[in-house]
Amino acid sequence: IALLMLAKDLLIAVIVSVYLLARKDIFSAQAKKIVYSVCETRWADLIVEEVRNAYRIMSGFINDKLLDSLIIGIIALVCCNLFNFSYPALLAVIIGVTNVIPFFGPFIGAIPCALLILIISPIQCVYFVIFILVLQQFDGNILGPKILGDSTGLSSFWVLFSILLFGGLLGFVGMIIGVPAFAVIYRLVSAYVSNNLKKKDL
C-alpha cells in the first residue's frame, strides 16, 4: 500500500510539474499583473526583481548540483565496476542521489553502501570507504567548485547552517533546497541592512 501511495504521489507530482512548466510564462505574467495591481510601482519593481534573483539562485544551484551529482554517479558506476564491488549500479545510484545534498551527501550515501558491501566482503568495504573519501575530495575540491562556482554567495559556515536548519525542519527535501533557499534569505537581509546603513549615512 505504501508503494502504491508513493507511486501515486510521484505520478501526480510529474503531471503537475509538466503542467506548470508548460504554462509558466502565463502564470508568470498573471502573477506580475497581480503584483503591480496591488502594490505601488516602486514596490512592485522591487518584488519582481527579487523574485527574479531568487529564481536565478534556486534554479542555477539546483541545475548545477544535479549535473554534478550525475557526473559523480557515472564516475561511481565506472569505478565500482572496475573495482568489482557488489551491486555497482545500486551503489552508483545511491551515491549520485545523496550527492545532491551539499556537504553531508557523500557521507549519507556512503553509510548504507558500506554496510551493504560489509555484509558481503569486509576487505571490499575498506576499499570502498577509501574510494568514497577520494571521490568526495575530488567532488568537493575540483568538480563541485568547477560546476557550481560561487552560485549561492554563501560561506561554508552558512552552507552548513542552512543544511542543518532546513534539514531539521523539512528532512531530506530541506537538506536539498536549504542552501539556495537560505542564499535568497541571506541576500534579502544583506540588501535590507545595506539600504538602512546608506539611509543613516545620508
JSON list of C-alpha atoms in Angstrom, two decimals:
[
{"chain": "A", "resi": 1, "resn": "ILE", "atom": "CA", "xyz": [0.00, 0.00, 0.00]},
{"chain": "A", "resi": 2, "resn": "ALA", "atom": "CA", "xyz": [2.86, 2.36, 0.85]},
{"chain": "A", "resi": 3, "resn": "LEU", "atom": "CA", "xyz": [4.49, 1.70, -2.53]},
{"chain": "A", "resi": 4, "resn": "LEU", "atom": "CA", "xyz": [1.21, 2.34, -4.34]},
{"chain": "A", "resi": 5, "resn": "MET", "atom": "CA", "xyz": [0.73, 5.62, -2.46]},
{"chain": "A", "resi": 6, "resn": "LEU", "atom": "CA", "xyz": [4.29, 6.65, -3.30]},
{"chain": "A", "resi": 7, "resn": "ALA", "atom": "CA", "xyz": [3.75, 5.79, -6.97]},
{"chain": "A", "resi": 8, "resn": "LYS", "atom": "CA", "xyz": [0.52, 7.82, -6.96]},
{"chain": "A", "resi": 9, "resn": "ASP", "atom": "CA", "xyz": [2.25, 10.83, -5.38]},
{"chain": "A", "resi": 10, "resn": "LEU", "atom": "CA", "xyz": [5.11, 10.63, -7.88]},
{"chain": "A", "resi": 11, "resn": "LEU", "atom": "CA", "xyz": [2.66, 10.44, -10.80]},
{"chain": "A", "resi": 12, "resn": "ILE", "atom": "CA", "xyz": [0.72, 13.46, -9.54]},
{"chain": "A", "resi": 13, "resn": "ALA", "atom": "CA", "xyz": [3.98, 15.37, -8.99]},
{"chain": "A", "resi": 14, "resn": "VAL", "atom": "CA", "xyz": [5.12, 14.64, -12.55]},
{"chain": "A", "resi": 15, "resn": "ILE", "atom": "CA", "xyz": [1.75, 15.71, -14.04]},
{"chain": "A", "resi": 16, "resn": "VAL", "atom": "CA", "xyz": [1.66, 18.93, -12.01]},
{"chain": "A", "resi": 17, "resn": "SER", "atom": "CA", "xyz": [5.29, 19.71, -12.88]},
{"chain": "A", "resi": 18, "resn": "VAL", "atom": "CA", "xyz": [4.70, 19.24, -16.60]},
{"chain": "A", "resi": 19, "resn": "TYR", "atom": "CA", "xyz": [1.58, 21.40, -16.44]},
{"chain": "A", "resi": 20, "resn": "LEU", "atom": "CA", "xyz": [3.40, 24.18, -14.56]},
{"chain": "A", "resi": 21, "resn": "LEU", "atom": "CA", "xyz": [6.38, 24.11, -16.92]},
{"chain": "A", "resi": 22, "resn": "ALA", "atom": "CA", "xyz": [4.11, 24.24, -19.96]},
{"chain": "A", "resi": 23, "resn": "ARG", "atom": "CA", "xyz": [2.25, 27.30, -18.67]},
{"chain": "A", "resi": 24, "resn": "LYS", "atom": "CA", "xyz": [4.98, 29.00, -16.63]},
{"chain": "A", "resi": 25, "resn": "ASP", "atom": "CA", "xyz": [5.06, 32.08, -18.89]},
{"chain": "A", "resi": 26, "resn": "ILE", "atom": "CA", "xyz": [1.31, 32.60, -18.49]},
{"chain": "A", "resi": 27, "resn": "PHE", "atom": "CA", "xyz": [1.48, 32.12, -14.72]},
{"chain": "A", "resi": 28, "resn": "SER", "atom": "CA", "xyz": [4.45, 34.49, -14.52]},
{"chain": "A", "resi": 29, "resn": "ALA", "atom": "CA", "xyz": [2.61, 37.20, -16.45]},
{"chain": "A", "resi": 30, "resn": "GLN", "atom": "CA", "xyz": [-0.53, 36.78, -14.32]},
{"chain": "A", "resi": 31, "resn": "ALA", "atom": "CA", "xyz": [1.47, 36.97, -11.09]},
{"chain": "A", "resi": 32, "resn": "LYS", "atom": "CA", "xyz": [3.23, 40.10, -12.35]},
{"chain": "A", "resi": 33, "resn": "LYS", "atom": "CA", "xyz": [-0.11, 41.77, -13.13]},
{"chain": "A", "resi": 34, "resn": "ILE", "atom": "CA", "xyz": [-1.39, 40.96, -9.63]},
{"chain": "A", "resi": 35, "resn": "VAL", "atom": "CA", "xyz": [1.73, 42.41, -8.01]},
{"chain": "A", "resi": 36, "resn": "TYR", "atom": "CA", "xyz": [1.52, 45.66, -9.99]},
{"chain": "A", "resi": 37, "resn": "SER", "atom": "CA", "xyz": [-2.21, 45.97, -9.34]},
{"chain": "A", "resi": 38, "resn": "VAL", "atom": "CA", "xyz": [-1.82, 45.54, -5.58]},
{"chain": "A", "resi": 39, "resn": "CYS", "atom": "CA", "xyz": [1.47, 47.37, -4.88]},
{"chain": "A", "resi": 40, "resn": "GLU", "atom": "CA", "xyz": [2.92, 50.73, -5.80]},
{"chain": "A", "resi": 41, "resn": "THR", "atom": "CA", "xyz": [5.16, 50.74, -8.85]},
{"chain": "A", "resi": 42, "resn": "ARG", "atom": "CA", "xyz": [8.44, 51.06, -6.92]},
{"chain": "A", "resi": 43, "resn": "TRP", "atom": "CA", "xyz": [7.48, 48.23, -4.55]},
{"chain": "A", "resi": 44, "resn": "ALA", "atom": "CA", "xyz": [6.23, 46.11, -7.44]},
{"chain": "A", "resi": 45, "resn": "ASP", "atom": "CA", "xyz": [9.52, 46.63, -9.30]},
{"chain": "A", "resi": 46, "resn": "LEU", "atom": "CA", "xyz": [11.42, 45.59, -6.17]},
{"chain": "A", "resi": 47, "resn": "ILE", "atom": "CA", "xyz": [9.31, 42.46, -5.65]},
{"chain": "A", "resi": 48, "resn": "VAL", "atom": "CA", "xyz": [9.65, 41.38, -9.29]},
{"chain": "A", "resi": 49, "resn": "GLU", "atom": "CA", "xyz": [13.41, 41.96, -9.22]},
{"chain": "A", "resi": 50, "resn": "GLU", "atom": "CA", "xyz": [13.85, 39.97, -6.01]},
{"chain": "A", "resi": 51, "resn": "VAL", "atom": "CA", "xyz": [11.73, 37.11, -7.34]},
{"chain": "A", "resi": 52, "resn": "ARG", "atom": "CA", "xyz": [13.88, 37.01, -10.46]},
{"chain": "A", "resi": 53, "resn": "ASN", "atom": "CA", "xyz": [17.03, 36.90, -8.32]},
{"chain": "A", "resi": 54, "resn": "ALA", "atom": "CA", "xyz": [15.53, 34.13, -6.18]},
{"chain": "A", "resi": 55, "resn": "TYR", "atom": "CA", "xyz": [14.65, 32.13, -9.30]},
{"chain": "A", "resi": 56, "resn": "ARG", "atom": "CA", "xyz": [18.16, 32.62, -10.68]},
{"chain": "A", "resi": 57, "resn": "ILE", "atom": "CA", "xyz": [19.80, 31.45, -7.45]},
{"chain": "A", "resi": 58, "resn": "MET", "atom": "CA", "xyz": [17.46, 28.49, -6.88]},
{"chain": "A", "resi": 59, "resn": "SER", "atom": "CA", "xyz": [17.38, 27.20, -10.45]},
{"chain": "A", "resi": 60, "resn": "GLY", "atom": "CA", "xyz": [21.10, 27.77, -11.03]},
{"chain": "A", "resi": 61, "resn": "PHE", "atom": "CA", "xyz": [22.13, 25.95, -7.88]},
{"chain": "A", "resi": 62, "resn": "ILE", "atom": "CA", "xyz": [19.75, 23.00, -8.31]},
{"chain": "A", "resi": 63, "resn": "ASN", "atom": "CA", "xyz": [20.55, 22.52, -12.02]},
{"chain": "A", "resi": 64, "resn": "ASP", "atom": "CA", "xyz": [24.30, 22.68, -11.41]},
{"chain": "A", "resi": 65, "resn": "LYS", "atom": "CA", "xyz": [24.04, 20.37, -8.40]},
{"chain": "A", "resi": 66, "resn": "LEU", "atom": "CA", "xyz": [22.02, 17.82, -10.40]},
{"chain": "A", "resi": 67, "resn": "LEU", "atom": "CA", "xyz": [24.67, 17.90, -13.15]},
{"chain": "A", "resi": 68, "resn": "ASP", "atom": "CA", "xyz": [27.42, 17.48, -10.55]},
{"chain": "A", "resi": 69, "resn": "SER", "atom": "CA", "xyz": [25.58, 14.54, -8.96]},
{"chain": "A", "resi": 70, "resn": "LEU", "atom": "CA", "xyz": [25.02, 12.91, -12.34]},
{"chain": "A", "resi": 71, "resn": "ILE", "atom": "CA", "xyz": [28.73, 13.07, -13.13]},
{"chain": "A", "resi": 72, "resn": "ILE", "atom": "CA", "xyz": [29.61, 11.70, -9.69]},
{"chain": "A", "resi": 73, "resn": "GLY", "atom": "CA", "xyz": [27.09, 8.87, -10.17]},
{"chain": "A", "resi": 74, "resn": "ILE", "atom": "CA", "xyz": [28.62, 7.94, -13.54]},
{"chain": "A", "resi": 75, "resn": "ILE", "atom": "CA", "xyz": [32.14, 8.02, -12.08]},
{"chain": "A", "resi": 76, "resn": "ALA", "atom": "CA", "xyz": [30.96, 5.85, -9.18]},
{"chain": "A", "resi": 77, "resn": "LEU", "atom": "CA", "xyz": [29.35, 3.35, -11.58]},
{"chain": "A", "resi": 78, "resn": "VAL", "atom": "CA", "xyz": [32.52, 3.04, -13.67]},
{"chain": "A", "resi": 79, "resn": "CYS", "atom": "CA", "xyz": [34.80, 2.73, -10.64]},
{"chain": "A", "resi": 80, "resn": "CYS", "atom": "CA", "xyz": [32.53, 0.25, -8.83]},
{"chain": "A", "resi": 81, "resn": "ASN", "atom": "CA", "xyz": [32.64, -1.97, -11.89]},
{"chain": "A", "resi": 82, "resn": "LEU", "atom": "CA", "xyz": [36.41, -1.61, -12.19]},
{"chain": "A", "resi": 83, "resn": "PHE", "atom": "CA", "xyz": [36.93, -2.50, -8.52]},
{"chain": "A", "resi": 84, "resn": "ASN", "atom": "CA", "xyz": [34.38, -5.36, -8.73]},
{"chain": "A", "resi": 85, "resn": "PHE", "atom": "CA", "xyz": [32.22, -4.04, -5.90]},
{"chain": "A", "resi": 86, "resn": "SER", "atom": "CA", "xyz": [28.94, -5.86, -5.43]},
{"chain": "A", "resi": 87, "resn": "TYR", "atom": "CA", "xyz": [25.78, -4.21, -6.85]},
{"chain": "A", "resi": 88, "resn": "PRO", "atom": "CA", "xyz": [27.66, -1.43, -8.72]},
{"chain": "A", "resi": 89, "resn": "ALA", "atom": "CA", "xyz": [24.51, 0.09, -10.26]},
{"chain": "A", "resi": 90, "resn": "LEU", "atom": "CA", "xyz": [22.74, 0.30, -6.89]},
{"chain": "A", "resi": 91, "resn": "LEU", "atom": "CA", "xyz": [25.81, 1.83, -5.23]},
{"chain": "A", "resi": 92, "resn": "ALA", "atom": "CA", "xyz": [26.18, 4.39, -8.02]},
{"chain": "A", "resi": 93, "resn": "VAL", "atom": "CA", "xyz": [22.51, 5.42, -7.78]},
{"chain": "A", "resi": 94, "resn": "ILE", "atom": "CA", "xyz": [22.69, 5.87, -4.00]},
{"chain": "A", "resi": 95, "resn": "ILE", "atom": "CA", "xyz": [25.93, 7.85, -4.25]},
{"chain": "A", "resi": 96, "resn": "GLY", "atom": "CA", "xyz": [24.60, 10.03, -7.07]},
{"chain": "A", "resi": 97, "resn": "VAL", "atom": "CA", "xyz": [21.24, 10.77, -5.43]},
{"chain": "A", "resi": 98, "resn": "THR", "atom": "CA", "xyz": [22.62, 11.58, -1.99]},
{"chain": "A", "resi": 99, "resn": "ASN", "atom": "CA", "xyz": [25.34, 13.75, -3.55]},
{"chain": "A", "resi": 100, "resn": "VAL", "atom": "CA", "xyz": [22.59, 16.30, -4.28]},
{"chain": "A", "resi": 101, "resn": "ILE", "atom": "CA", "xyz": [22.80, 17.20, -0.58]},
{"chain": "A", "resi": 102, "resn": "PRO", "atom": "CA", "xyz": [25.74, 19.57, -0.08]},
{"chain": "A", "resi": 103, "resn": "PHE", "atom": "CA", "xyz": [28.45, 18.73, 2.48]},
{"chain": "A", "resi": 104, "resn": "PHE", "atom": "CA", "xyz": [26.71, 15.74, 4.13]},
{"chain": "A", "resi": 105, "resn": "GLY", "atom": "CA", "xyz": [25.52, 14.00, 0.96]},
{"chain": "A", "resi": 106, "resn": "PRO", "atom": "CA", "xyz": [28.56, 11.80, 0.20]},
{"chain": "A", "resi": 107, "resn": "PHE", "atom": "CA", "xyz": [28.68, 10.54, 3.79]},
{"chain": "A", "resi": 108, "resn": "ILE", "atom": "CA", "xyz": [24.92, 9.89, 3.96]},
{"chain": "A", "resi": 109, "resn": "GLY", "atom": "CA", "xyz": [25.15, 7.80, 0.80]},
{"chain": "A", "resi": 110, "resn": "ALA", "atom": "CA", "xyz": [28.36, 6.05, 1.83]},
{"chain": "A", "resi": 111, "resn": "ILE", "atom": "CA", "xyz": [26.97, 4.58, 5.07]},
{"chain": "A", "resi": 112, "resn": "PRO", "atom": "CA", "xyz": [24.29, 2.24, 3.63]},
{"chain": "A", "resi": 113, "resn": "CYS", "atom": "CA", "xyz": [26.57, 1.34, 0.71]},
{"chain": "A", "resi": 114, "resn": "ALA", "atom": "CA", "xyz": [29.43, 0.46, 3.03]},
{"chain": "A", "resi": 115, "resn": "LEU", "atom": "CA", "xyz": [27.15, -1.65, 5.23]},
{"chain": "A", "resi": 116, "resn": "LEU", "atom": "CA", "xyz": [25.87, -3.49, 2.16]},
{"chain": "A", "resi": 117, "resn": "ILE", "atom": "CA", "xyz": [29.40, -4.29, 0.99]},
{"chain": "A", "resi": 118, "resn": "LEU", "atom": "CA", "xyz": [30.49, -5.17, 4.54]},
{"chain": "A", "resi": 119, "resn": "ILE", "atom": "CA", "xyz": [27.93, -8.00, 4.62]},
{"chain": "A", "resi": 120, "resn": "ILE", "atom": "CA", "xyz": [29.49, -9.50, 1.50]},
{"chain": "A", "resi": 121, "resn": "SER", "atom": "CA", "xyz": [33.20, -8.72, 1.95]},
{"chain": "A", "resi": 122, "resn": "PRO", "atom": "CA", "xyz": [34.84, -6.74, 4.78]},
{"chain": "A", "resi": 123, "resn": "ILE", "atom": "CA", "xyz": [38.00, -6.12, 2.78]},
{"chain": "A", "resi": 124, "resn": "GLN", "atom": "CA", "xyz": [35.98, -4.69, -0.11]},
{"chain": "A", "resi": 125, "resn": "CYS", "atom": "CA", "xyz": [34.23, -2.44, 2.40]},
{"chain": "A", "resi": 126, "resn": "VAL", "atom": "CA", "xyz": [37.60, -0.94, 3.37]},
{"chain": "A", "resi": 127, "resn": "TYR", "atom": "CA", "xyz": [38.43, -0.34, -0.30]},
{"chain": "A", "resi": 128, "resn": "PHE", "atom": "CA", "xyz": [35.00, 1.21, -0.83]},
{"chain": "A", "resi": 129, "resn": "VAL", "atom": "CA", "xyz": [35.42, 3.65, 2.09]},
{"chain": "A", "resi": 130, "resn": "ILE", "atom": "CA", "xyz": [38.81, 4.72, 0.69]},
{"chain": "A", "resi": 131, "resn": "PHE", "atom": "CA", "xyz": [37.23, 5.17, -2.74]},
{"chain": "A", "resi": 132, "resn": "ILE", "atom": "CA", "xyz": [34.41, 7.33, -1.30]},
{"chain": "A", "resi": 133, "resn": "LEU", "atom": "CA", "xyz": [36.90, 9.53, 0.55]},
{"chain": "A", "resi": 134, "resn": "VAL", "atom": "CA", "xyz": [38.88, 10.08, -2.66]},
{"chain": "A", "resi": 135, "resn": "LEU", "atom": "CA", "xyz": [35.70, 10.69, -4.66]},
{"chain": "A", "resi": 136, "resn": "GLN", "atom": "CA", "xyz": [34.42, 13.18, -2.06]},
{"chain": "A", "resi": 137, "resn": "GLN", "atom": "CA", "xyz": [37.71, 15.09, -2.16]},
{"chain": "A", "resi": 138, "resn": "PHE", "atom": "CA", "xyz": [37.58, 15.19, -5.95]},
{"chain": "A", "resi": 139, "resn": "ASP", "atom": "CA", "xyz": [33.99, 16.44, -5.92]},
{"chain": "A", "resi": 140, "resn": "GLY", "atom": "CA", "xyz": [34.48, 18.94, -3.09]},
{"chain": "A", "resi": 141, "resn": "ASN", "atom": "CA", "xyz": [37.74, 20.46, -4.31]},
{"chain": "A", "resi": 142, "resn": "ILE", "atom": "CA", "xyz": [37.71, 20.08, -8.11]},
{"chain": "A", "resi": 143, "resn": "LEU", "atom": "CA", "xyz": [34.43, 19.09, -9.76]},
{"chain": "A", "resi": 144, "resn": "GLY", "atom": "CA", "xyz": [31.96, 20.86, -7.45]},
{"chain": "A", "resi": 145, "resn": "PRO", "atom": "CA", "xyz": [33.64, 24.30, -7.49]},
{"chain": "A", "resi": 146, "resn": "LYS", "atom": "CA", "xyz": [34.17, 23.99, -11.26]},
{"chain": "A", "resi": 147, "resn": "ILE", "atom": "CA", "xyz": [30.46, 23.40, -11.93]},
{"chain": "A", "resi": 148, "resn": "LEU", "atom": "CA", "xyz": [28.81, 25.34, -9.12]},
{"chain": "A", "resi": 149, "resn": "GLY", "atom": "CA", "xyz": [31.32, 28.17, -8.76]},
{"chain": "A", "resi": 150, "resn": "ASP", "atom": "CA", "xyz": [30.03, 30.65, -6.18]},
{"chain": "A", "resi": 151, "resn": "SER", "atom": "CA", "xyz": [26.39, 30.41, -7.28]},
{"chain": "A", "resi": 152, "resn": "THR", "atom": "CA", "xyz": [24.96, 30.98, -3.80]},
{"chain": "A", "resi": 153, "resn": "GLY", "atom": "CA", "xyz": [27.37, 33.55, -2.41]},
{"chain": "A", "resi": 154, "resn": "LEU", "atom": "CA", "xyz": [27.39, 31.79, 0.99]},
{"chain": "A", "resi": 155, "resn": "SER", "atom": "CA", "xyz": [30.40, 30.96, 3.11]},
{"chain": "A", "resi": 156, "resn": "SER", "atom": "CA", "xyz": [30.98, 27.38, 4.24]},
{"chain": "A", "resi": 157, "resn": "PHE", "atom": "CA", "xyz": [29.60, 28.21, 7.71]},
{"chain": "A", "resi": 158, "resn": "TRP", "atom": "CA", "xyz": [26.26, 29.41, 6.31]},
{"chain": "A", "resi": 159, "resn": "VAL", "atom": "CA", "xyz": [26.09, 26.41, 3.97]},
{"chain": "A", "resi": 160, "resn": "LEU", "atom": "CA", "xyz": [26.44, 24.10, 6.96]},
{"chain": "A", "resi": 161, "resn": "PHE", "atom": "CA", "xyz": [23.97, 26.18, 8.99]},
{"chain": "A", "resi": 162, "resn": "SER", "atom": "CA", "xyz": [21.34, 26.15, 6.22]},
{"chain": "A", "resi": 163, "resn": "ILE", "atom": "CA", "xyz": [21.61, 22.37, 5.75]},
{"chain": "A", "resi": 164, "resn": "LEU", "atom": "CA", "xyz": [21.17, 21.73, 9.48]},
{"chain": "A", "resi": 165, "resn": "LEU", "atom": "CA", "xyz": [18.32, 24.24, 9.81]},
{"chain": "A", "resi": 166, "resn": "PHE", "atom": "CA", "xyz": [16.24, 23.20, 6.80]},
{"chain": "A", "resi": 167, "resn": "GLY", "atom": "CA", "xyz": [17.13, 19.54, 7.27]},
{"chain": "A", "resi": 168, "resn": "GLY", "atom": "CA", "xyz": [15.70, 19.70, 10.80]},
{"chain": "A", "resi": 169, "resn": "LEU", "atom": "CA", "xyz": [12.56, 21.46, 9.55]},
{"chain": "A", "resi": 170, "resn": "LEU", "atom": "CA", "xyz": [11.87, 19.60, 6.28]},
{"chain": "A", "resi": 171, "resn": "GLY", "atom": "CA", "xyz": [14.01, 16.45, 6.41]},
{"chain": "A", "resi": 172, "resn": "PHE", "atom": "CA", "xyz": [15.67, 15.18, 3.23]},
{"chain": "A", "resi": 173, "resn": "VAL", "atom": "CA", "xyz": [13.96, 17.77, 0.99]},
{"chain": "A", "resi": 174, "resn": "GLY", "atom": "CA", "xyz": [15.09, 20.54, 3.31]},
{"chain": "A", "resi": 175, "resn": "MET", "atom": "CA", "xyz": [18.70, 19.41, 3.04]},
{"chain": "A", "resi": 176, "resn": "ILE", "atom": "CA", "xyz": [18.45, 19.68, -0.76]},
{"chain": "A", "resi": 177, "resn": "ILE", "atom": "CA", "xyz": [16.74, 23.08, -1.01]},
{"chain": "A", "resi": 178, "resn": "GLY", "atom": "CA", "xyz": [18.23, 24.53, 2.19]},
{"chain": "A", "resi": 179, "resn": "VAL", "atom": "CA", "xyz": [21.32, 26.11, 0.62]},
{"chain": "A", "resi": 180, "resn": "PRO", "atom": "CA", "xyz": [19.61, 28.01, -2.25]},
{"chain": "A", "resi": 181, "resn": "ALA", "atom": "CA", "xyz": [16.66, 28.97, -0.03]},
{"chain": "A", "resi": 182, "resn": "PHE", "atom": "CA", "xyz": [18.96, 30.36, 2.65]},
{"chain": "A", "resi": 183, "resn": "ALA", "atom": "CA", "xyz": [21.00, 32.13, -0.05]},
{"chain": "A", "resi": 184, "resn": "VAL", "atom": "CA", "xyz": [17.85, 34.01, -1.08]},
{"chain": "A", "resi": 185, "resn": "ILE", "atom": "CA", "xyz": [17.08, 34.92, 2.55]},
{"chain": "A", "resi": 186, "resn": "TYR", "atom": "CA", "xyz": [20.70, 35.95, 3.14]},
{"chain": "A", "resi": 187, "resn": "ARG", "atom": "CA", "xyz": [20.65, 38.21, 0.07]},
{"chain": "A", "resi": 188, "resn": "LEU", "atom": "CA", "xyz": [17.40, 39.90, 1.15]},
{"chain": "A", "resi": 189, "resn": "VAL", "atom": "CA", "xyz": [18.68, 40.53, 4.67]},
{"chain": "A", "resi": 190, "resn": "SER", "atom": "CA", "xyz": [22.01, 41.86, 3.33]},
{"chain": "A", "resi": 191, "resn": "ALA", "atom": "CA", "xyz": [20.21, 44.22, 0.94]},
{"chain": "A", "resi": 192, "resn": "TYR", "atom": "CA", "xyz": [17.93, 45.45, 3.75]},
{"chain": "A", "resi": 193, "resn": "VAL", "atom": "CA", "xyz": [20.86, 46.11, 6.08]},
{"chain": "A", "resi": 194, "resn": "SER", "atom": "CA", "xyz": [22.85, 47.88, 3.34]},
{"chain": "A", "resi": 195, "resn": "ASN", "atom": "CA", "xyz": [19.91, 50.14, 2.48]},
{"chain": "A", "resi": 196, "resn": "ASN", "atom": "CA", "xyz": [19.40, 51.09, 6.14]},
{"chain": "A", "resi": 197, "resn": "LEU", "atom": "CA", "xyz": [23.10, 51.92, 6.55]},
{"chain": "A", "resi": 198, "resn": "LYS", "atom": "CA", "xyz": [23.02, 54.10, 3.42]},
{"chain": "A", "resi": 199, "resn": "LYS", "atom": "CA", "xyz": [19.97, 55.99, 4.74]},
{"chain": "A", "resi": 200, "resn": "LYS", "atom": "CA", "xyz": [21.72, 56.63, 8.07]},
{"chain": "A", "resi": 201, "resn": "ASP", "atom": "CA", "xyz": [24.85, 57.88, 6.30]},
{"chain": "A", "resi": 202, "resn": "LEU", "atom": "CA", "xyz": [22.74, 60.29, 4.26]}
]
